[in-house]
PDB file of N, CA and C in Angstrom:
ATOM      1  N   MET A1020     -18.947 -14.201 -25.696  1.00  0.00           N
ATOM      2  CA  MET A1020     -18.547 -14.493 -24.345  1.00  0.00           C
ATOM      3  C   MET A1020     -17.140 -13.960 -24.062  1.00  0.00           C
ATOM      4  N   ASP A1021     -16.217 -14.088 -25.002  1.00  0.00           N
ATOM      5  CA  ASP A1021     -14.861 -13.571 -24.809  1.00  0.00           C
ATOM      6  C   ASP A1021     -14.858 -12.059 -24.673  1.00  0.00           C
ATOM      7  N   ASN A1022     -15.710 -11.383 -25.462  1.00  0.00           N
ATOM      8  CA  ASN A1022     -15.784  -9.926 -25.371  1.00  0.00           C
ATOM      9  C   ASN A1022     -16.267  -9.480 -24.000  1.00  0.00           C
ATOM     10  N   LEU A1023     -17.251 -10.179 -23.470  1.00  0.00           N
ATOM     11  CA  LEU A1023     -17.773  -9.859 -22.146  1.00  0.00           C
ATOM     12  C   LEU A1023     -16.688 -10.066 -21.088  1.00  0.00           C
ATOM     13  N   TYR A1024     -15.963 -11.154 -21.188  1.00  0.00           N
ATOM     14  CA  TYR A1024     -14.883 -11.438 -20.248  1.00  0.00           C
ATOM     15  C   TYR A1024     -13.825 -10.336 -20.301  1.00  0.00           C
ATOM     16  N   LYS A1025     -13.405  -9.946 -21.482  1.00  0.00           N
ATOM     17  CA  LYS A1025     -12.391  -8.898 -21.633  1.00  0.00           C
ATOM     18  C   LYS A1025     -12.883  -7.574 -21.067  1.00  0.00           C
ATOM     19  N   LYS A1026     -14.149  -7.267 -21.309  1.00  0.00           N
ATOM     20  CA  LYS A1026     -14.725  -6.029 -20.806  1.00  0.00           C
ATOM     21  C   LYS A1026     -14.761  -6.028 -19.277  1.00  0.00           C
ATOM     22  N   LEU A1027     -15.173  -7.152 -18.689  1.00  0.00           N
ATOM     23  CA  LEU A1027     -15.217  -7.258 -17.230  1.00  0.00           C
ATOM     24  C   LEU A1027     -13.824  -7.149 -16.618  1.00  0.00           C
ATOM     25  N   MET A1028     -12.850  -7.776 -17.245  1.00  0.00           N
ATOM     26  CA  MET A1028     -11.480  -7.694 -16.740  1.00  0.00           C
ATOM     27  C   MET A1028     -10.950  -6.259 -16.803  1.00  0.00           C
ATOM     28  N   THR A1029     -11.331  -5.539 -17.823  1.00  0.00           N
ATOM     29  CA  THR A1029     -10.950  -4.133 -17.927  1.00  0.00           C
ATOM     30  C   THR A1029     -11.551  -3.330 -16.791  1.00  0.00           C
ATOM     31  N   TYR A1030     -12.834  -3.564 -16.512  1.00  0.00           N
ATOM     32  CA  TYR A1030     -13.502  -2.834 -15.433  1.00  0.00           C
ATOM     33  C   TYR A1030     -12.929  -3.201 -14.072  1.00  0.00           C
ATOM     34  N   ILE A1031     -12.557  -4.444 -13.884  1.00  0.00           N
ATOM     35  CA  ILE A1031     -11.938  -4.851 -12.620  1.00  0.00           C
ATOM     36  C   ILE A1031     -10.612  -4.124 -12.429  1.00  0.00           C
ATOM     37  N   GLY A1032      -9.840  -4.016 -13.488  1.00  0.00           N
ATOM     38  CA  GLY A1032      -8.579  -3.279 -13.411  1.00  0.00           C
ATOM     39  C   GLY A1032      -8.789  -1.810 -13.105  1.00  0.00           C
ATOM     40  N   ILE A1033      -9.800  -1.212 -13.715  1.00  0.00           N
ATOM     41  CA  ILE A1033     -10.105   0.201 -13.467  1.00  0.00           C
ATOM     42  C   ILE A1033     -10.540   0.395 -12.019  1.00  0.00           C
ATOM     43  N   CYS A1034     -11.409  -0.486 -11.528  1.00  0.00           N
ATOM     44  CA  CYS A1034     -11.882  -0.383 -10.145  1.00  0.00           C
ATOM     45  C   CYS A1034     -10.730  -0.551  -9.160  1.00  0.00           C
ATOM     46  N   GLY A1035      -9.827  -1.485  -9.445  1.00  0.00           N
ATOM     47  CA  GLY A1035      -8.667  -1.667  -8.585  1.00  0.00           C
ATOM     48  C   GLY A1035      -7.780  -0.447  -8.566  1.00  0.00           C
ATOM     49  N   SER A1036      -7.599   0.176  -9.719  1.00  0.00           N
ATOM     50  CA  SER A1036      -6.787   1.386  -9.804  1.00  0.00           C
ATOM     51  C   SER A1036      -7.431   2.537  -9.043  1.00  0.00           C
ATOM     52  N   ILE A1037      -8.733   2.663  -9.174  1.00  0.00           N
ATOM     53  CA  ILE A1037      -9.448   3.722  -8.460  1.00  0.00           C
ATOM     54  C   ILE A1037      -9.382   3.494  -6.957  1.00  0.00           C
ATOM     55  N   LEU A1038      -9.561   2.235  -6.534  1.00  0.00           N
ATOM     56  CA  LEU A1038      -9.491   1.922  -5.112  1.00  0.00           C
ATOM     57  C   LEU A1038      -8.105   2.209  -4.558  1.00  0.00           C
ATOM     58  N   ARG A1039      -7.074   1.905  -5.323  1.00  0.00           N
ATOM     59  CA  ARG A1039      -5.703   2.204  -4.891  1.00  0.00           C
ATOM     60  C   ARG A1039      -5.530   3.703  -4.706  1.00  0.00           C
ATOM     61  N   ASP A1040      -6.014   4.488  -5.651  1.00  0.00           N
ATOM     62  CA  ASP A1040      -5.913   5.944  -5.544  1.00  0.00           C
ATOM     63  C   ASP A1040      -6.664   6.466  -4.327  1.00  0.00           C
ATOM     64  N   ILE A1041      -7.832   5.908  -4.062  1.00  0.00           N
ATOM     65  CA  ILE A1041      -8.619   6.331  -2.906  1.00  0.00           C
ATOM     66  C   ILE A1041      -7.896   5.979  -1.605  1.00  0.00           C
ATOM     67  N   CYS A1042      -7.361   4.769  -1.539  1.00  0.00           N
ATOM     68  CA  CYS A1042      -6.632   4.354  -0.333  1.00  0.00           C
ATOM     69  C   CYS A1042      -5.430   5.256  -0.083  1.00  0.00           C
ATOM     70  N   PHE A1043      -4.703   5.559  -1.130  1.00  0.00           N
ATOM     71  CA  PHE A1043      -3.540   6.418  -0.944  1.00  0.00           C
ATOM     72  C   PHE A1043      -3.941   7.852  -0.613  1.00  0.00           C
ATOM     73  N   ALA A1044      -5.065   8.303  -1.129  1.00  0.00           N
ATOM     74  CA  ALA A1044      -5.524   9.658  -0.824  1.00  0.00           C
ATOM     75  C   ALA A1044      -5.958   9.788   0.629  1.00  0.00           C
ATOM     76  N   PHE A1045      -6.606   8.760   1.163  1.00  0.00           N
ATOM     77  CA  PHE A1045      -7.141   8.857   2.514  1.00  0.00           C
ATOM     78  C   PHE A1045      -6.232   8.278   3.591  1.00  0.00           C
ATOM     79  N   VAL A1046      -5.385   7.324   3.265  1.00  0.00           N
ATOM     80  CA  VAL A1046      -4.578   6.655   4.284  1.00  0.00           C
ATOM     81  C   VAL A1046      -3.125   7.091   4.235  1.00  0.00           C
ATOM     82  N   HIS A1047      -2.537   7.087   3.062  1.00  0.00           N
ATOM     83  CA  HIS A1047      -1.105   7.365   2.931  1.00  0.00           C
ATOM     84  C   HIS A1047      -0.749   8.760   3.441  1.00  0.00           C
ATOM     85  N   CYS A1048      -1.615   9.718   3.233  1.00  0.00           N
ATOM     86  CA  CYS A1048      -1.338  11.080   3.701  1.00  0.00           C
ATOM     87  C   CYS A1048      -1.250  11.135   5.224  1.00  0.00           C
ATOM     88  N   HIS A1049      -2.040  10.304   5.923  1.00  0.00           N
ATOM     89  CA  HIS A1049      -1.980  10.269   7.385  1.00  0.00           C
ATOM     90  C   HIS A1049      -0.696   9.599   7.866  1.00  0.00           C
ATOM     91  N   ILE A1050      -0.264   8.584   7.150  1.00  0.00           N
ATOM     92  CA  ILE A1050       0.999   7.934   7.504  1.00  0.00           C
ATOM     93  C   ILE A1050       2.156   8.900   7.277  1.00  0.00           C
ATOM     94  N   LEU A1051       2.092   9.634   6.204  1.00  0.00           N
ATOM     95  CA  LEU A1051       3.167  10.548   5.833  1.00  0.00           C
ATOM     96  C   LEU A1051       3.258  11.768   6.756  1.00  0.00           C
ATOM     97  N   TYR A1052       2.116  12.203   7.262  1.00  0.00           N
ATOM     98  CA  TYR A1052       2.091  13.420   8.086  1.00  0.00           C
ATOM     99  C   TYR A1052       2.850  13.205   9.400  1.00  0.00           C
ATOM    100  N   GLY A1053       3.907  13.942   9.606  1.00  0.00           N
ATOM    101  CA  GLY A1053       4.680  13.896  10.839  1.00  0.00           C
ATOM    102  C   GLY A1053       5.583  12.689  10.990  1.00  0.00           C
ATOM    103  N   ILE A1054       5.794  11.953   9.908  1.00  0.00           N
ATOM    104  CA  ILE A1054       6.616  10.741  10.004  1.00  0.00           C
ATOM    105  C   ILE A1054       8.058  11.067  10.393  1.00  0.00           C
ATOM    106  N   GLU A1055       8.512  12.263  10.082  1.00  0.00           N
ATOM    107  CA  GLU A1055       9.874  12.656  10.452  1.00  0.00           C
ATOM    108  C   GLU A1055      10.052  12.646  11.971  1.00  0.00           C
ATOM    109  N   ILE A1056       8.973  12.906  12.693  1.00  0.00           N
ATOM    110  CA  ILE A1056       9.041  12.973  14.158  1.00  0.00           C
ATOM    111  C   ILE A1056       8.665  11.635  14.794  1.00  0.00           C
ATOM    112  N   TYR A1057       7.467  11.132  14.483  1.00  0.00           N
ATOM    113  CA  TYR A1057       7.006   9.954  15.204  1.00  0.00           C
ATOM    114  C   TYR A1057       7.751   8.679  14.837  1.00  0.00           C
ATOM    115  N   ALA A1058       8.381   8.612  13.693  1.00  0.00           N
ATOM    116  CA  ALA A1058       9.085   7.383  13.305  1.00  0.00           C
ATOM    117  C   ALA A1058      10.464   7.271  13.954  1.00  0.00           C
ATOM    118  N   ASN A1059      10.865   8.273  14.716  1.00  0.00           N
ATOM    119  CA  ASN A1059      12.137   8.195  15.435  1.00  0.00           C
ATOM    120  C   ASN A1059      12.033   7.395  16.723  1.00  0.00           C
ATOM    121  N   THR A1060      10.844   6.967  17.072  1.00  0.00           N
ATOM    122  CA  THR A1060      10.650   6.186  18.277  1.00  0.00           C
ATOM    123  C   THR A1060      11.115   4.746  18.075  1.00  0.00           C
ATOM    124  N   ALA A1061      11.099   3.983  19.133  1.00  0.00           N
ATOM    125  CA  ALA A1061      11.513   2.579  19.043  1.00  0.00           C
ATOM    126  C   ALA A1061      10.558   1.804  18.141  1.00  0.00           C
ATOM    127  N   SER A1062      11.095   0.793  17.477  1.00  0.00           N
ATOM    128  CA  SER A1062      10.283   0.024  16.527  1.00  0.00           C
ATOM    129  C   SER A1062       9.127  -0.697  17.207  1.00  0.00           C
ATOM    130  N   VAL A1063       9.244  -0.945  18.513  1.00  0.00           N
ATOM    131  CA  VAL A1063       8.156  -1.583  19.255  1.00  0.00           C
ATOM    132  C   VAL A1063       6.887  -0.739  19.169  1.00  0.00           C
ATOM    133  N   HIS A1064       7.036   0.566  19.209  1.00  0.00           N
ATOM    134  CA  HIS A1064       5.891   1.461  19.172  1.00  0.00           C
ATOM    135  C   HIS A1064       5.317   1.618  17.766  1.00  0.00           C
ATOM    136  N   LEU A1065       6.105   1.330  16.752  1.00  0.00           N
ATOM    137  CA  LEU A1065       5.655   1.478  15.364  1.00  0.00           C
ATOM    138  C   LEU A1065       5.036   0.208  14.790  1.00  0.00           C
ATOM    139  N   ASN A1066       5.132  -0.892  15.501  1.00  0.00           N
ATOM    140  CA  ASN A1066       4.666  -2.174  14.967  1.00  0.00           C
ATOM    141  C   ASN A1066       3.197  -2.149  14.569  1.00  0.00           C
ATOM    142  N   ARG A1067       2.333  -1.547  15.390  1.00  0.00           N
ATOM    143  CA  ARG A1067       0.910  -1.515  15.044  1.00  0.00           C
ATOM    144  C   ARG A1067       0.671  -0.742  13.753  1.00  0.00           C
ATOM    145  N   LEU A1068       1.393   0.344  13.571  1.00  0.00           N
ATOM    146  CA  LEU A1068       1.264   1.123  12.336  1.00  0.00           C
ATOM    147  C   LEU A1068       1.752   0.321  11.135  1.00  0.00           C
ATOM    148  N   ILE A1069       2.863  -0.340  11.279  1.00  0.00           N
ATOM    149  CA  ILE A1069       3.412  -1.142  10.185  1.00  0.00           C
ATOM    150  C   ILE A1069       2.477  -2.292   9.840  1.00  0.00           C
ATOM    151  N   ILE A1070       1.949  -2.963  10.853  1.00  0.00           N
ATOM    152  CA  ILE A1070       1.026  -4.074  10.619  1.00  0.00           C
ATOM    153  C   ILE A1070      -0.251  -3.597   9.938  1.00  0.00           C
ATOM    154  N   SER A1071      -0.791  -2.464  10.378  1.00  0.00           N
ATOM    155  CA  SER A1071      -2.021  -1.959   9.743  1.00  0.00           C
ATOM    156  C   SER A1071      -1.769  -1.530   8.302  1.00  0.00           C
ATOM    157  N   ASN A1072      -0.611  -0.974   8.021  1.00  0.00           N
ATOM    158  CA  ASN A1072      -0.274  -0.595   6.655  1.00  0.00           C
ATOM    159  C   ASN A1072      -0.134  -1.842   5.787  1.00  0.00           C
ATOM    160  N   ASN A1073       0.471  -2.898   6.318  1.00  0.00           N
ATOM    161  CA  ASN A1073       0.592  -4.152   5.583  1.00  0.00           C
ATOM    162  C   ASN A1073      -0.780  -4.753   5.299  1.00  0.00           C
ATOM    163  N   LYS A1074      -1.685  -4.682   6.278  1.00  0.00           N
ATOM    164  CA  LYS A1074      -3.045  -5.194   6.081  1.00  0.00           C
ATOM    165  C   LYS A1074      -3.756  -4.432   4.974  1.00  0.00           C
ATOM    166  N   LEU A1075      -3.578  -3.125   4.955  1.00  0.00           N
ATOM    167  CA  LEU A1075      -4.187  -2.318   3.902  1.00  0.00           C
ATOM    168  C   LEU A1075      -3.686  -2.750   2.532  1.00  0.00           C
ATOM    169  N   LEU A1076      -2.389  -2.963   2.410  1.00  0.00           N
ATOM    170  CA  LEU A1076      -1.826  -3.395   1.132  1.00  0.00           C
ATOM    171  C   LEU A1076      -2.320  -4.782   0.751  1.00  0.00           C
ATOM    172  N   HIS A1077      -2.470  -5.664   1.732  1.00  0.00           N
ATOM    173  CA  HIS A1077      -3.032  -6.990   1.455  1.00  0.00           C
ATOM    174  C   HIS A1077      -4.432  -6.863   0.890  1.00  0.00           C
ATOM    175  N   VAL A1078      -5.256  -6.082   1.545  1.00  0.00           N
ATOM    176  CA  VAL A1078      -6.640  -5.915   1.082  1.00  0.00           C
ATOM    177  C   VAL A1078      -6.660  -5.306  -0.302  1.00  0.00           C
ATOM    178  N   LEU A1079      -5.876  -4.278  -0.481  1.00  0.00           N
ATOM    179  CA  LEU A1079      -5.859  -3.571  -1.762  1.00  0.00           C
ATOM    180  C   LEU A1079      -5.340  -4.444  -2.889  1.00  0.00           C
ATOM    181  N   LEU A1080      -4.194  -5.025  -2.709  1.00  0.00           N
ATOM    182  CA  LEU A1080      -3.548  -5.751  -3.801  1.00  0.00           C
ATOM    183  C   LEU A1080      -4.106  -7.153  -4.005  1.00  0.00           C
ATOM    184  N   LEU A1081      -4.282  -7.878  -2.927  1.00  0.00           N
ATOM    185  CA  LEU A1081      -4.615  -9.288  -3.064  1.00  0.00           C
ATOM    186  C   LEU A1081      -6.082  -9.532  -3.372  1.00  0.00           C
ATOM    187  N   HIS A1082      -6.962  -8.805  -2.742  1.00  0.00           N
ATOM    188  CA  HIS A1082      -8.378  -9.084  -2.915  1.00  0.00           C
ATOM    189  C   HIS A1082      -9.017  -8.312  -4.060  1.00  0.00           C
ATOM    190  N   VAL A1083      -8.528  -7.149  -4.323  1.00  0.00           N
ATOM    191  CA  VAL A1083      -9.182  -6.321  -5.341  1.00  0.00           C
ATOM    192  C   VAL A1083      -8.436  -6.360  -6.664  1.00  0.00           C
ATOM    193  N   VAL A1084      -7.156  -6.068  -6.644  1.00  0.00           N
ATOM    194  CA  VAL A1084      -6.414  -5.908  -7.883  1.00  0.00           C
ATOM    195  C   VAL A1084      -6.039  -7.245  -8.502  1.00  0.00           C
ATOM    196  N   GLN A1085      -5.467  -8.156  -7.714  1.00  0.00           N
ATOM    197  CA  GLN A1085      -4.963  -9.391  -8.297  1.00  0.00           C
ATOM    198  C   GLN A1085      -5.715 -10.632  -7.842  1.00  0.00           C
ATOM    199  N   ASN A1086      -6.553 -10.515  -6.836  1.00  0.00           N
ATOM    200  CA  ASN A1086      -7.382 -11.627  -6.372  1.00  0.00           C
ATOM    201  C   ASN A1086      -6.545 -12.867  -6.049  1.00  0.00           C
ATOM    202  N   LYS A1087      -5.501 -12.676  -5.232  1.00  0.00           N
ATOM    203  CA  LYS A1087      -4.642 -13.777  -4.826  1.00  0.00           C
ATOM    204  C   LYS A1087      -4.841 -14.054  -3.334  1.00  0.00           C
ATOM    205  N   HIS A1088      -4.192 -15.085  -2.842  1.00  0.00           N
ATOM    206  CA  HIS A1088      -4.300 -15.461  -1.443  1.00  0.00           C
ATOM    207  C   HIS A1088      -3.300 -14.682  -0.599  1.00  0.00           C
ATOM    208  N   TYR A1089      -3.403 -14.845   0.694  1.00  0.00           N
ATOM    209  CA  TYR A1089      -2.553 -14.114   1.628  1.00  0.00           C
ATOM    210  C   TYR A1089      -1.136 -14.663   1.732  1.00  0.00           C
ATOM    211  N   THR A1090      -0.688 -15.460   0.802  1.00  0.00           N
ATOM    212  CA  THR A1090       0.655 -16.011   0.851  1.00  0.00           C
ATOM    213  C   THR A1090       1.659 -15.127   0.114  1.00  0.00           C
ATOM    214  N   TYR A1091       1.370 -13.885  -0.002  1.00  0.00           N
ATOM    215  CA  TYR A1091       2.220 -12.923  -0.687  1.00  0.00           C
ATOM    216  C   TYR A1091       3.240 -12.352   0.287  1.00  0.00           C
ATOM    217  N   ARG A1092       4.493 -12.226  -0.104  1.00  0.00           N
ATOM    218  CA  ARG A1092       5.516 -11.649   0.761  1.00  0.00           C
ATOM    219  C   ARG A1092       5.293 -10.155   0.905  1.00  0.00           C
ATOM    220  N   VAL A1093       5.546  -9.632   2.101  1.00  0.00           N
ATOM    221  CA  VAL A1093       5.321  -8.218   2.388  1.00  0.00           C
ATOM    222  C   VAL A1093       6.183  -7.341   1.488  1.00  0.00           C
ATOM    223  N   LYS A1094       7.404  -7.752   1.258  1.00  0.00           N
ATOM    224  CA  LYS A1094       8.306  -7.000   0.380  1.00  0.00           C
ATOM    225  C   LYS A1094       7.701  -6.826  -1.007  1.00  0.00           C
ATOM    226  N   ASP A1095       7.080  -7.885  -1.520  1.00  0.00           N
ATOM    227  CA  ASP A1095       6.456  -7.816  -2.841  1.00  0.00           C
ATOM    228  C   ASP A1095       5.178  -6.987  -2.840  1.00  0.00           C
ATOM    229  N   LEU A1096       4.487  -6.943  -1.697  1.00  0.00           N
ATOM    230  CA  LEU A1096       3.298  -6.095  -1.594  1.00  0.00           C
ATOM    231  C   LEU A1096       3.655  -4.642  -1.856  1.00  0.00           C
ATOM    232  N   TYR A1097       4.698  -4.172  -1.186  1.00  0.00           N
ATOM    233  CA  TYR A1097       5.113  -2.785  -1.356  1.00  0.00           C
ATOM    234  C   TYR A1097       5.568  -2.520  -2.793  1.00  0.00           C
ATOM    235  N   LYS A1098       6.277  -3.470  -3.356  1.00  0.00           N
ATOM    236  CA  LYS A1098       6.768  -3.309  -4.728  1.00  0.00           C
ATOM    237  C   LYS A1098       5.606  -3.216  -5.718  1.00  0.00           C
ATOM    238  N   ASN A1099       4.627  -4.114  -5.582  1.00  0.00           N
ATOM    239  CA  ASN A1099       3.504  -4.134  -6.515  1.00  0.00           C
ATOM    240  C   ASN A1099       2.535  -2.969  -6.314  1.00  0.00           C
ATOM    241  N   CYS A1100       2.506  -2.417  -5.117  1.00  0.00           N
ATOM    242  CA  CYS A1100       1.652  -1.244  -4.878  1.00  0.00           C
ATOM    243  C   CYS A1100       2.400   0.056  -5.146  1.00  0.00           C
ATOM    244  N   ASN A1101       3.645  -0.064  -5.582  1.00  0.00           N
ATOM    245  CA  ASN A1101       4.460   1.095  -5.938  1.00  0.00           C
ATOM    246  C   ASN A1101       4.614   2.052  -4.760  1.00  0.00           C
ATOM    247  N   THR A1102       4.931   1.502  -3.605  1.00  0.00           N
ATOM    248  CA  THR A1102       5.176   2.291  -2.408  1.00  0.00           C
ATOM    249  C   THR A1102       6.330   1.664  -1.644  1.00  0.00           C
ATOM    250  N   ILE A1103       6.686   2.261  -0.527  1.00  0.00           N
ATOM    251  CA  ILE A1103       7.798   1.745   0.264  1.00  0.00           C
ATOM    252  C   ILE A1103       7.354   1.569   1.713  1.00  0.00           C
ATOM    253  N   PRO A1104       8.035   0.699   2.467  1.00  0.00           N
ATOM    254  CA  PRO A1104       7.683   0.486   3.874  1.00  0.00           C
ATOM    255  C   PRO A1104       7.859   1.761   4.698  1.00  0.00           C
ATOM    256  N   ASN A1105       7.223   1.796   5.850  1.00  0.00           N
ATOM    257  CA  ASN A1105       7.239   2.991   6.695  1.00  0.00           C
ATOM    258  C   ASN A1105       8.638   3.408   7.110  1.00  0.00           C
ATOM    259  N   THR A1106       9.507   2.456   7.395  1.00  0.00           N
ATOM    260  CA  THR A1106      10.867   2.807   7.811  1.00  0.00           C
ATOM    261  C   THR A1106      11.628   3.477   6.672  1.00  0.00           C
ATOM    262  N   ASP A1107      11.469   2.973   5.466  1.00  0.00           N
ATOM    263  CA  ASP A1107      12.113   3.593   4.307  1.00  0.00           C
ATOM    264  C   ASP A1107      11.457   4.927   3.972  1.00  0.00           C
ATOM    265  N   LEU A1108      10.158   5.007   4.178  1.00  0.00           N
ATOM    266  CA  LEU A1108       9.443   6.266   3.952  1.00  0.00           C
ATOM    267  C   LEU A1108       9.942   7.339   4.915  1.00  0.00           C
ATOM    268  N   HIS A1109      10.232   6.940   6.137  1.00  0.00           N
ATOM    269  CA  HIS A1109      10.781   7.865   7.128  1.00  0.00           C
ATOM    270  C   HIS A1109      12.135   8.397   6.659  1.00  0.00           C
ATOM    271  N   SER A1110      13.004   7.516   6.203  1.00  0.00           N
ATOM    272  CA  SER A1110      14.328   7.937   5.720  1.00  0.00           C
ATOM    273  C   SER A1110      14.200   8.862   4.519  1.00  0.00           C
ATOM    274  N   LEU A1111      13.302   8.543   3.603  1.00  0.00           N
ATOM    275  CA  LEU A1111      13.092   9.368   2.428  1.00  0.00           C
ATOM    276  C   LEU A1111      12.615  10.757   2.820  1.00  0.00           C
ATOM    277  N   GLN A1112      11.669  10.826   3.738  1.00  0.00           N
ATOM    278  CA  GLN A1112      11.134  12.124   4.167  1.00  0.00           C
ATOM    279  C   GLN A1112      12.193  12.956   4.871  1.00  0.00           C
ATOM    280  N   LEU A1113      13.069  12.302   5.633  1.00  0.00           N
ATOM    281  CA  LEU A1113      14.155  13.040   6.265  1.00  0.00           C
ATOM    282  C   LEU A1113      15.117  13.620   5.237  1.00  0.00           C
ATOM    283  N   LEU A1114      15.399  12.851   4.207  1.00  0.00           N
ATOM    284  CA  LEU A1114      16.256  13.363   3.129  1.00  0.00           C
ATOM    285  C   LEU A1114      15.613  14.535   2.409  1.00  0.00           C
ATOM    286  N   VAL A1115      14.322  14.436   2.158  1.00  0.00           N
ATOM    287  CA  VAL A1115      13.597  15.530   1.487  1.00  0.00           C
ATOM    288  C   VAL A1115      13.576  16.760   2.392  1.00  0.00           C
ATOM    289  N   PHE A1116      13.357  16.553   3.681  1.00  0.00           N
ATOM    290  CA  PHE A1116      13.299  17.657   4.629  1.00  0.00           C
ATOM    291  C   PHE A1116      14.641  18.368   4.753  1.00  0.00           C
ATOM    292  N   CYS A1117      15.721  17.603   4.709  1.00  0.00           N
ATOM    293  CA  CYS A1117      17.054  18.188   4.867  1.00  0.00           C
ATOM    294  C   CYS A1117      17.601  18.817   3.593  1.00  0.00           C
ATOM    295  N   SER A1118      17.037  18.489   2.462  1.00  0.00           N
ATOM    296  CA  SER A1118      17.595  19.032   1.211  1.00  0.00           C
ATOM    297  C   SER A1118      16.998  20.357   0.846  1.00  0.00           C
TER     298      SER A1118
END
């Protein structure tokens, strides 16, 4: 029984890792594309994008990878998914573009 449990936990970790890679391949590239331009707008206009990105991280991290409840802080979501918020991503892309 312990061997089966360990094997299942390994597969859950692999599936979570694969799902994270898929999400970043299909979603993160769209967020990144043109962020140098569109992120210069007022934060009121970016709220829907930020909220949808947070929802994606909640689904990815909480339900699949760690199976926790929605009481996770947004700051920790980005840290555990090894990514940064859209505003910081905008600053990073501007630095990369200017260098």
